[in-house]
C-alpha cells in the first residue's frame, strides 16, 4: 500500500525556519517525483514545486522560488520541504503528493499544519 | 500561469441528486486535467485524471469529461459523504495550477 506520512504540526515564530518531512512507503521511492502543495486557512490549493528523488532535480513554482527548498533522502525514502524566514503568511497546511510521470498526482500525504505567530 | 475558473463556487443539493461542476482553463491544456475531493479537515483525494479516467478505487458515480479549455465533473446519486470541496488541477503547463474549488453541500 502506497503511503506518504508527513511530520506533525508545528508552531513557529516569525523569522524562524522549519523543515517538513514526507516519508514514502509501499513503492520504489526513486521511481516517482514528489510534489508539494500549500493550502492557507480556508483557501484553495497552491503548487509549490516538485522534486525527482532519483537525482534531486527540482522544479519550483516561480511564485515560491527562493522561499522554499525541496530535498530528499533516498536512504530513508523521505522528501523534505524547508521554509525559511517564516512570516505569518506562511501559516498553512502543507501537503506532499506523489506524481505519476512527473505530472499527475495520485497519492497525497495527510498534511502538516504550520502556524507562525509571535 | 494558467488560470482555472470553477463554477459554481458552491452548491446545495439533495441526497440522490446529480450535480455538475465546471472548470474552465485560460489556455488549451488538452486532457491534462485532474479532479480532487477534499472533505473538511482532510487531505485531498484524487478522483479523476486525464479529464475522464477514474483513479483506482473511485466509484463510477464520479465522471469527468472535456478537453482543451472546458471540463466538467459530474457526481451522481449524491450521498451525505459526498459533501466536500472539489478542485480541478491542470498538469499540462508548468507551473501546475488549481481551480478555486467548488463546495458541495448535501
Coordinates of N, CA and C in Angstrom, one line a residue:
Chain A
X1 N 0.8 -1.2 0.0 CA 0.0 0.0 0.0 C 0.9 1.3 0.0
X2 N 0.6 2.1 -1.0 CA 1.3 3.4 -1.0 C 0.9 4.3 0.1
X3 N 1.9 4.8 0.8 CA 1.6 5.8 1.9 C 2.7 6.9 1.9
X4 N 2.2 8.1 2.2 CA 3.0 9.2 2.4 C 2.7 9.8 3.7
X5 N 3.6 9.7 4.7 CA 3.3 10.1 6.1 C 4.2 11.3 6.4
X6 N 3.5 12.4 6.7 CA 4.2 13.6 7.0 C 4.4 13.9 8.4
X7 N 5.4 14.8 8.7 CA 5.7 15.1 10.1 C 4.5 15.9 10.7
X8 N 4.6 16.1 12.0 CA 3.5 16.7 12.7 C 3.4 18.2 12.7
X9 N 2.3 18.7 13.2 CA 2.1 20.2 13.2 C 3.2 20.9 14.0
X10 N 3.4 22.1 13.6 CA 4.4 22.9 14.3 C 4.0 24.3 14.5
X11 N 4.4 24.9 15.6 CA 4.1 26.3 15.9 C 5.5 27.0 15.9
X12 N 5.7 28.0 15.0 CA 7.0 28.7 14.9 C 6.8 30.2 15.1
X13 N 7.9 30.8 15.3 CA 7.9 32.3 15.4 C 8.4 32.9 14.1
X14 N 7.9 34.2 13.9 CA 8.4 34.8 12.7 C 9.9 34.9 12.6
X15 N 10.5 34.7 11.4 CA 11.9 34.7 11.2 C 12.6 33.3 11.4
X16 N 11.9 32.4 12.0 CA 12.4 31.0 12.1 C 12.3 30.3 10.8
X17 N 13.0 29.1 10.8 CA 12.9 28.2 9.7 C 12.4 26.9 10.2
X18 N 11.9 26.1 9.2 CA 11.5 24.8 9.6 C 11.6 23.8 8.4
X19 N 11.6 22.5 8.7 CA 11.6 21.5 7.6 C 10.5 20.5 7.9
X20 N 9.7 20.2 6.9 CA 8.6 19.3 6.9 C 9.1 18.0 6.2
X21 N 8.8 16.9 6.8 CA 9.2 15.6 6.1 C 8.0 14.9 5.6
X22 N 8.2 14.0 4.6 CA 7.2 13.2 3.9 C 7.9 11.9 3.7
X23 N 7.5 10.9 4.5 CA 8.1 9.6 4.4 C 7.3 8.7 3.5
X24 N 7.9 8.2 2.4 CA 7.2 7.3 1.5 C 7.4 5.8 1.8
X25 N 6.3 5.1 1.5 CA 6.4 3.6 1.7 C 5.5 2.9 0.7
X26 N 5.7 1.7 0.5 CA 4.8 0.9 -0.4 C 5.1 1.0 -1.9
X27 N 6.2 1.6 -2.2 CA 6.6 1.7 -3.6 C 8.1 2.1 -3.7
X28 N 8.7 2.1 -4.9 CA 10.1 2.5 -5.0 C 10.2 4.0 -5.1
X29 N 10.8 4.5 -4.0 CA 10.8 6.0 -3.8 C 11.4 6.7 -5.0
X30 N 12.4 6.2 -5.6 CA 13.1 7.0 -6.6 C 12.4 6.9 -8.0
X31 N 11.3 6.1 -8.1 CA 10.6 6.0 -9.3 C 9.5 7.0 -9.6
X32 N 9.2 7.8 -8.6 CA 8.1 8.8 -8.7 C 8.6 10.2 -8.1
X33 N 8.3 11.2 -8.8 CA 8.5 12.6 -8.3 C 7.6 12.8 -7.1
X34 N 8.0 13.7 -6.3 CA 7.2 14.2 -5.2 C 6.9 15.7 -5.4
X35 N 5.6 16.1 -5.2 CA 5.3 17.5 -5.3 C 4.9 18.0 -3.9
X36 N 4.9 19.3 -3.7 CA 4.5 20.0 -2.5 C 3.4 21.0 -2.8
X37 N 2.3 21.0 -2.0 CA 1.2 21.9 -2.2 C 0.9 22.6 -0.9
X38 N 0.5 23.9 -1.0 CA 0.2 24.7 0.1 C -1.3 25.0 0.1
X39 N -1.9 25.0 1.3 CA -3.3 25.4 1.5 C -3.4 26.3 2.7
X40 N -3.6 27.6 2.4 CA -3.7 28.5 3.5 C -5.1 28.4 4.1
X41 N -5.3 28.8 5.4 CA -6.6 28.5 6.1 C -7.8 29.0 5.3
X42 N -8.7 28.1 5.1 CA -9.9 28.4 4.4 C -9.8 28.7 2.9
X43 N -8.6 28.4 2.3 CA -8.3 28.8 0.9 C -8.1 27.5 0.1
X44 N -7.8 27.8 -1.2 CA -7.6 26.7 -2.1 C -6.1 26.2 -2.1
X45 N -5.8 25.4 -3.1 CA -4.6 24.7 -3.2 C -3.6 25.5 -4.1
X46 N -2.3 25.5 -3.7 CA -1.3 26.2 -4.5 C -0.1 25.2 -4.7
X47 N 0.4 25.2 -5.9 CA 1.5 24.3 -6.2 C 2.8 25.0 -5.9
X48 N 3.6 24.3 -5.1 CA 4.9 24.9 -4.7 C 6.1 24.4 -5.6
X49 N 6.0 23.2 -6.1 CA 7.0 22.6 -6.9 C 7.1 21.1 -6.8
X50 N 8.1 20.5 -7.4 CA 8.3 19.1 -7.4 C 9.7 18.7 -7.4
X51 N 10.0 17.5 -6.9 CA 11.4 17.0 -6.8 C 11.4 15.6 -7.3
X52 N 12.5 15.3 -8.1 CA 12.8 13.9 -8.6 C 13.7 13.3 -7.6
X53 N 13.2 12.3 -6.8 CA 14.1 11.7 -5.8 C 15.2 10.9 -6.4
X54 N 15.2 10.6 -7.7 CA 16.2 9.8 -8.3 C 17.5 10.6 -8.4
X55 N 17.4 11.9 -8.6 CA 18.6 12.7 -8.8 C 18.5 14.1 -8.1
X56 N 17.5 14.3 -7.3 CA 17.3 15.5 -6.6 C 17.0 16.7 -7.5
X57 N 16.6 16.5 -8.7 CA 16.3 17.6 -9.6 C 15.0 18.2 -9.1
X58 N 15.0 19.6 -9.1 CA 13.8 20.3 -8.5 C 13.3 21.3 -9.5
X59 N 12.0 21.4 -9.6 CA 11.3 22.5 -10.3 C 10.5 23.2 -9.3
X60 N 10.8 24.5 -9.1 CA 10.0 25.3 -8.2 C 9.0 26.2 -9.0
X61 N 7.8 26.4 -8.4 CA 6.9 27.4 -8.9 C 7.6 28.7 -8.8
X62 N 7.5 29.6 -9.8 CA 8.2 30.9 -9.7 C 7.6 31.7 -8.5
X63 N 6.4 31.4 -8.1 CA 5.8 32.2 -7.0 C 6.5 31.9 -5.7
X64 N 7.1 30.7 -5.6 CA 7.7 30.3 -4.3 C 9.2 30.1 -4.4
X65 N 9.8 30.2 -5.6 CA 11.2 30.1 -5.7 C 11.9 31.1 -4.8
X66 N 12.9 30.6 -4.1 CA 13.7 31.4 -3.2 C 13.2 31.4 -1.7
X67 N 11.9 30.9 -1.6 CA 11.4 30.9 -0.2 C 11.3 29.5 0.3
X68 N 11.2 28.5 -0.6 CA 11.1 27.1 -0.2 C 12.3 26.4 -0.8
X69 N 12.7 25.3 -0.1 CA 13.7 24.4 -0.6 C 13.3 23.0 -0.5
X70 N 13.3 22.2 -1.6 CA 12.9 20.8 -1.6 C 14.2 19.9 -1.6
X71 N 14.1 18.9 -0.9 CA 15.2 17.9 -0.9 C 14.7 16.5 -0.6
X72 N 15.6 15.5 -0.7 CA 15.2 14.2 -0.4 C 16.4 13.4 0.2
X73 N 16.0 12.3 0.8 CA 17.0 11.3 1.3 C 16.6 9.9 0.9
X74 N 17.3 9.4 -0.1 CA 17.0 8.1 -0.6 C 17.1 7.0 0.4
X75 N 18.0 7.2 1.3 CA 18.2 6.1 2.3 C 17.0 5.9 3.2
X76 N 16.2 6.9 3.4 CA 15.1 6.8 4.3 C 13.8 7.0 3.5
X77 N 13.9 7.1 2.2 CA 12.7 7.3 1.4 C 11.8 8.5 1.8
X78 N 12.5 9.6 2.1 CA 11.9 10.8 2.7 C 12.1 12.0 1.9
X79 N 11.1 12.7 1.6 CA 11.2 14.0 0.9 C 11.0 15.1 2.0
X80 N 11.7 16.3 1.7 CA 11.6 17.4 2.7 C 11.2 18.7 2.0
X81 N 10.6 19.5 2.8 CA 10.3 20.9 2.3 C 10.8 21.8 3.4
X82 N 11.7 22.7 3.1 CA 12.2 23.6 4.0 C 11.7 25.0 3.7
X83 N 11.2 25.7 4.8 CA 10.8 27.1 4.6 C 11.6 28.0 5.5
X84 N 12.1 29.1 5.0 CA 13.0 29.9 5.7 C 12.3 31.3 6.0
X85 N 12.9 32.0 7.0 CA 12.4 33.4 7.3 C 10.9 33.4 7.3
X86 N 10.3 32.6 8.2 CA 8.9 32.5 8.2 C 8.2 33.8 8.6
X87 N 7.0 34.0 8.0 CA 6.1 35.1 8.4 C 4.8 34.5 8.6
X88 N 3.9 35.3 9.1 CA 2.5 34.9 9.4 C 1.8 34.4 8.1
X89 N 2.2 34.9 7.0 CA 1.6 34.4 5.7 C 2.0 33.0 5.3
X90 N 3.0 32.4 6.1 CA 3.3 31.0 5.8 C 2.4 30.1 6.6
X91 N 1.6 30.6 7.4 CA 0.6 29.8 8.2 C -0.3 29.1 7.2
X92 N -0.2 27.7 7.2 CA -0.9 26.9 6.2 C -0.7 25.5 6.5
X93 N -1.5 24.7 5.7 CA -1.2 23.2 5.7 C -0.5 22.9 4.5
X94 N 0.6 22.1 4.6 CA 1.4 21.8 3.5 C 1.3 20.3 3.2
X95 N 1.0 19.9 2.0 CA 0.9 18.5 1.6 C 2.0 18.1 0.7
X96 N 2.4 16.9 0.8 CA 3.2 16.2 -0.2 C 2.3 15.3 -1.0
X97 N 2.7 15.1 -2.2 CA 1.9 14.2 -3.1 C 2.8 13.5 -4.1
X98 N 2.4 12.3 -4.4 CA 3.2 11.5 -5.4 C 2.8 11.9 -6.8
X99 N 3.7 12.0 -7.7 CA 3.4 12.3 -9.1 C 3.7 11.0 -10.0
X100 N 2.7 10.8 -10.9 CA 2.9 9.7 -11.9 C 3.4 10.4 -13.1
X101 N 4.5 9.9 -13.7 CA 5.1 10.5 -14.9 C 5.5 11.9 -14.7
X102 N 5.9 12.3 -13.5 CA 6.3 13.6 -13.1 C 5.2 14.6 -13.3
X103 N 4.0 14.2 -13.5 CA 2.9 15.1 -13.8 C 1.7 15.0 -12.9
X104 N 1.0 13.9 -13.0 CA -0.3 13.9 -12.3 C -0.2 13.3 -10.9
X105 N -0.9 13.8 -10.0 CA -1.0 13.4 -8.6 C -1.8 12.2 -8.5
X106 N -1.3 11.1 -7.8 CA -2.2 10.0 -7.4 C -2.4 9.9 -5.9
X107 N -1.3 10.0 -5.1 CA -1.5 9.8 -3.7 C -1.0 11.1 -3.0
X108 N -1.7 11.4 -1.8 CA -1.4 12.6 -1.0 C -1.0 12.1 0.4
X109 N -0.1 13.0 1.0 CA 0.2 12.8 2.4 C -1.0 13.4 3.2
X110 N -0.9 13.2 4.5 CA -2.1 13.7 5.4 C -2.0 15.2 5.7
X111 N -1.0 15.8 5.3 CA -0.8 17.3 5.5 C -0.1 17.6 6.8
X112 N 0.6 18.7 6.8 CA 1.3 19.2 8.0 C 0.9 20.7 8.2
X113 N 0.3 21.0 9.4 CA -0.2 22.3 9.7 C 1.0 23.1 10.3
X114 N 1.3 24.2 9.7 CA 2.3 25.1 10.2 C 1.7 26.4 10.6
X115 N 1.9 26.8 11.9 CA 1.4 28.0 12.4 C 2.5 28.9 12.7
X116 N 2.5 30.2 12.2 CA 3.6 31.1 12.5 C 3.0 32.3 13.3
X117 N 3.4 32.5 14.5 CA 2.9 33.5 15.3 C 3.9 33.9 16.4
X118 N 3.9 35.2 16.7 CA 4.8 35.7 17.7 C 4.2 35.5 19.1
Chain B
X1 N 0.9 32.2 -15.8 CA 0.4 30.9 -15.3 C -1.0 30.7 -15.8
X2 N -1.4 29.4 -16.0 CA -2.7 29.1 -16.5 C -3.7 29.3 -15.3
X3 N -4.8 30.0 -15.6 CA -5.9 30.2 -14.6 C -7.0 29.1 -14.9
X4 N -7.4 28.5 -13.8 CA -8.6 27.6 -13.8 C -9.7 28.2 -13.0
X5 N -10.8 28.4 -13.7 CA -12.0 29.0 -13.1 C -13.1 28.0 -12.9
X6 N -13.5 27.7 -11.7 CA -14.5 26.7 -11.4 C -15.8 27.4 -11.1
X7 N -16.9 26.8 -11.6 CA -18.2 27.3 -11.3 C -19.2 26.1 -11.1
X8 N -20.2 26.3 -10.2 CA -20.3 27.4 -9.2 C -19.2 27.3 -8.2
X9 N -19.1 28.3 -7.3 CA -18.2 28.2 -6.2 C -18.7 27.4 -5.1
X10 N -20.0 27.3 -5.0 CA -20.7 26.4 -4.0 C -22.1 26.0 -4.6
X11 N -22.6 24.9 -4.1 CA -23.9 24.5 -4.4 C -24.5 23.6 -3.3
X12 N -25.8 23.6 -3.3 CA -26.5 22.8 -2.3 C -27.4 21.8 -3.1
X13 N -27.4 20.6 -2.7 CA -28.1 19.5 -3.4 C -28.7 18.5 -2.4
X14 N -29.6 17.7 -2.9 CA -30.2 16.7 -2.0 C -29.7 15.3 -2.3
X15 N -29.9 14.4 -1.3 CA -29.5 13.0 -1.5 C -30.2 12.5 -2.7
X16 N -29.4 11.8 -3.6 CA -29.9 11.2 -4.8 C -29.8 12.1 -6.0
X17 N -29.5 13.4 -5.8 CA -29.3 14.3 -7.0 C -28.1 14.0 -7.8
X18 N -28.0 14.6 -8.9 CA -26.8 14.6 -9.8 C -26.4 16.1 -9.9
X19 N -25.1 16.3 -9.7 CA -24.6 17.7 -9.9 C -23.4 17.7 -10.8
X20 N -23.3 18.9 -11.5 CA -22.2 19.1 -12.4 C -21.4 20.3 -12.0
X21 N -20.1 20.2 -12.0 CA -19.2 21.3 -11.7 C -18.3 21.5 -13.0
X22 N -18.1 22.8 -13.3 CA -17.3 23.1 -14.5 C -16.0 23.7 -14.1
X23 N -15.0 23.5 -15.0 CA -13.7 24.1 -14.8 C -13.3 24.6 -16.2
X24 N -13.0 25.9 -16.2 CA -12.6 26.5 -17.5 C -11.1 26.9 -17.4
X25 N -10.3 26.6 -18.3 CA -8.9 26.9 -18.4 C -8.7 28.1 -19.2
X26 N -7.7 29.0 -18.8 CA -7.4 30.2 -19.6 C -6.5 29.8 -20.9
X27 N -6.1 28.6 -21.0 CA -5.3 28.2 -22.2 C -5.7 26.7 -22.4
X28 N -5.4 26.3 -23.6 CA -5.6 24.9 -24.0 C -4.7 24.0 -23.2
X29 N -5.3 23.0 -22.5 CA -4.5 22.1 -21.7 C -4.7 20.7 -22.1
X30 N -5.2 20.5 -23.3 CA -5.5 19.2 -23.9 C -6.4 18.4 -22.9
X31 N -6.0 17.2 -22.4 CA -6.8 16.5 -21.4 C -6.1 16.4 -20.1
X32 N -5.1 17.3 -19.9 CA -4.2 17.1 -18.7 C -4.9 17.8 -17.5
X33 N -6.0 17.3 -17.1 CA -6.8 17.9 -16.0 C -7.2 16.8 -15.1
X34 N -7.1 17.1 -13.8 CA -7.5 16.2 -12.7 C -8.5 16.8 -11.8
X35 N -9.2 16.0 -11.1 CA -10.2 16.4 -10.1 C -9.8 15.8 -8.8
X36 N -10.0 16.6 -7.7 CA -9.7 16.1 -6.4 C -10.9 16.4 -5.5
X37 N -11.1 15.6 -4.5 CA -12.2 15.8 -3.5 C -11.5 16.1 -2.1
X38 N -11.9 17.1 -1.4 CA -11.4 17.4 -0.1 C -12.5 17.5 0.9
X39 N -12.6 16.6 1.8 CA -13.6 16.6 2.8 C -13.1 17.6 3.9
X40 N -14.0 18.2 4.7 CA -13.5 19.1 5.8 C -12.5 18.5 6.7
X41 N -11.3 19.2 6.9 CA -10.3 18.8 7.8 C -9.5 17.6 7.3
X42 N -9.6 17.2 6.0 CA -8.9 16.1 5.5 C -8.0 16.5 4.3
X43 N -7.1 15.6 4.0 CA -6.3 15.8 2.8 C -7.1 15.6 1.5
X44 N -6.7 16.2 0.5 CA -7.3 15.9 -0.8 C -7.2 14.5 -1.2
X45 N -8.2 14.0 -2.0 CA -8.2 12.7 -2.5 C -8.3 12.8 -4.0
X46 N -7.5 12.0 -4.7 CA -7.6 12.0 -6.2 C -8.8 11.2 -6.7
X47 N -9.5 11.9 -7.6 CA -10.7 11.2 -8.2 C -10.5 10.9 -9.6
X48 N -10.1 11.8 -10.4 CA -10.0 11.7 -11.9 C -8.7 12.3 -12.4
X49 N -8.2 11.7 -13.4 CA -7.0 12.2 -14.2 C -7.3 12.1 -15.6
X50 N -6.5 12.8 -16.4 CA -6.7 12.8 -17.9 C -8.1 13.1 -18.3
X51 N -8.7 14.0 -17.5 CA -10.0 14.6 -17.8 C -11.1 13.6 -17.5
X52 N -10.9 12.3 -17.7 CA -12.1 11.4 -17.6 C -11.7 10.0 -17.0
X53 N -10.5 9.8 -16.7 CA -10.1 8.5 -16.2 C -10.2 8.4 -14.6
X54 N -11.0 7.5 -14.1 CA -11.1 7.3 -12.7 C -9.8 6.8 -12.1
X55 N -9.4 7.4 -10.9 CA -8.4 6.8 -10.2 C -8.9 5.4 -9.6
X56 N -7.9 4.5 -9.4 CA -8.3 3.2 -8.8 C -9.1 3.4 -7.5
X57 N -10.2 2.6 -7.5 CA -10.9 2.6 -6.2 C -12.0 3.7 -6.2
X58 N -12.0 4.6 -7.1 CA -13.0 5.7 -7.1 C -14.3 5.2 -7.7
X59 N -15.5 5.3 -7.1 CA -16.7 4.8 -7.6 C -17.1 5.5 -8.9
X60 N -17.9 4.7 -9.7 CA -18.3 5.2 -11.0 C -19.4 6.3 -11.0
X61 N -19.8 6.7 -9.8 CA -20.7 7.8 -9.6 C -20.0 9.1 -10.0
X62 N -18.7 9.1 -10.0 CA -17.9 10.3 -10.4 C -17.6 10.1 -11.9
X63 N -17.8 11.2 -12.6 CA -17.4 11.2 -14.0 C -16.9 12.5 -14.5
X64 N -15.9 12.4 -15.4 CA -15.3 13.6 -15.9 C -15.3 13.7 -17.4
X65 N -15.3 14.9 -18.0 CA -15.3 15.0 -19.4 C -14.7 16.3 -19.8
X66 N -14.4 16.5 -21.1 CA -13.9 17.7 -21.6 C -12.5 17.6 -22.2
X67 N -12.1 18.6 -22.9 CA -10.7 18.7 -23.4 C -10.5 20.1 -23.8
X68 N -9.3 20.5 -24.0 CA -9.0 21.9 -24.4 C -9.1 22.9 -23.3
X69 N -10.2 23.6 -23.2 CA -10.3 24.6 -22.1 C -11.6 24.4 -21.3
X70 N -12.4 23.5 -21.6 CA -13.7 23.3 -20.8 C -13.9 21.9 -20.4
X71 N -14.1 21.8 -19.1 CA -14.1 20.4 -18.4 C -15.3 20.4 -17.4
X72 N -15.8 19.2 -17.2 CA -16.8 19.0 -16.2 C -16.6 17.8 -15.3
X73 N -17.1 17.9 -14.1 CA -17.1 16.8 -13.1 C -18.6 16.6 -12.8
X74 N -19.0 15.4 -13.0 CA -20.4 15.1 -12.6 C -20.4 14.0 -11.5
X75 N -21.2 14.3 -10.5 CA -21.4 13.4 -9.4 C -22.9 13.0 -9.3
X76 N -23.1 11.7 -9.5 CA -24.5 11.2 -9.5 C -24.8 10.5 -8.1
X77 N -26.1 10.3 -7.9 CA -26.6 9.6 -6.7 C -25.9 10.2 -5.5
X78 N -26.0 11.5 -5.3 CA -25.3 12.1 -4.2 C -25.7 11.5 -2.8
X79 N -24.7 11.3 -2.0 CA -24.8 10.8 -0.6 C -24.2 11.8 0.3
X80 N -24.6 11.8 1.6 CA -24.0 12.7 2.6 C -22.5 12.8 2.6
X81 N -21.8 11.6 2.3 CA -20.4 11.6 2.3 C -19.7 12.3 1.1
X82 N -20.6 12.7 0.2 CA -20.0 13.5 -1.0 C -19.9 15.0 -0.6
X83 N -20.4 15.4 0.6 CA -20.2 16.8 1.0 C -18.7 17.0 1.1
X84 N -18.2 18.0 0.3 CA -16.8 18.2 0.2 C -16.5 19.4 -0.7
X85 N -15.3 19.8 -0.8 CA -14.9 20.8 -1.8 C -14.1 20.0 -2.9
X86 N -14.5 20.4 -4.1 CA -13.9 19.7 -5.3 C -13.0 20.7 -6.0
X87 N -11.8 20.3 -6.3 CA -10.8 21.1 -7.0 C -10.4 20.5 -8.4
X88 N -10.3 21.3 -9.4 CA -9.7 20.9 -10.6 C -8.2 21.3 -10.6
X89 N -7.4 20.7 -11.5 CA -6.0 20.8 -11.4 C -5.4 20.6 -12.8
X90 N -4.7 21.5 -13.4 CA -4.0 21.3 -14.7 C -2.6 20.9 -14.5
X91 N -2.1 19.9 -15.2 CA -0.7 19.5 -15.2 C -0.2 19.4 -16.6
X92 N -0.7 20.3 -17.4 CA -0.2 20.4 -18.8 C 1.0 21.4 -18.9
X93 N 0.9 22.5 -18.2 CA 1.9 23.5 -18.3 C 2.4 23.9 -16.9
X94 N 3.7 24.0 -16.8 CA 4.3 24.4 -15.6 C 4.3 26.0 -15.4
X95 N 4.1 26.5 -14.3 CA 3.7 25.8 -13.0 C 2.3 25.3 -13.0
X96 N 2.2 24.0 -12.5 CA 0.8 23.5 -12.5 C 0.0 24.3 -11.5
X97 N -1.3 24.3 -11.8 CA -2.2 25.2 -11.0 C -3.5 24.5 -10.7
X98 N -4.3 25.1 -9.8 CA -5.5 24.5 -9.3 C -6.6 25.5 -9.5
X99 N -7.8 25.0 -9.6 CA -9.0 25.9 -9.6 C -9.3 26.3 -8.2
X100 N -10.2 27.2 -8.0 CA -10.5 27.8 -6.7 C -11.4 26.9 -5.8
X101 N -12.0 25.9 -6.4 CA -12.7 24.9 -5.6 C -14.2 25.2 -5.7
X102 N -15.0 24.1 -5.6 CA -16.5 24.1 -5.5 C -16.9 23.4 -4.3
X103 N -17.6 24.0 -3.4 CA -18.1 23.3 -2.2 C -19.5 22.8 -2.4
X104 N -19.6 21.5 -2.2 CA -20.9 20.8 -2.4 C -21.4 20.5 -1.1
X105 N -22.6 21.0 -0.8 CA -23.3 20.7 0.5 C -24.5 19.8 0.2
X106 N -24.6 18.8 0.9 CA -25.7 17.8 0.7 C -26.8 18.1 1.8

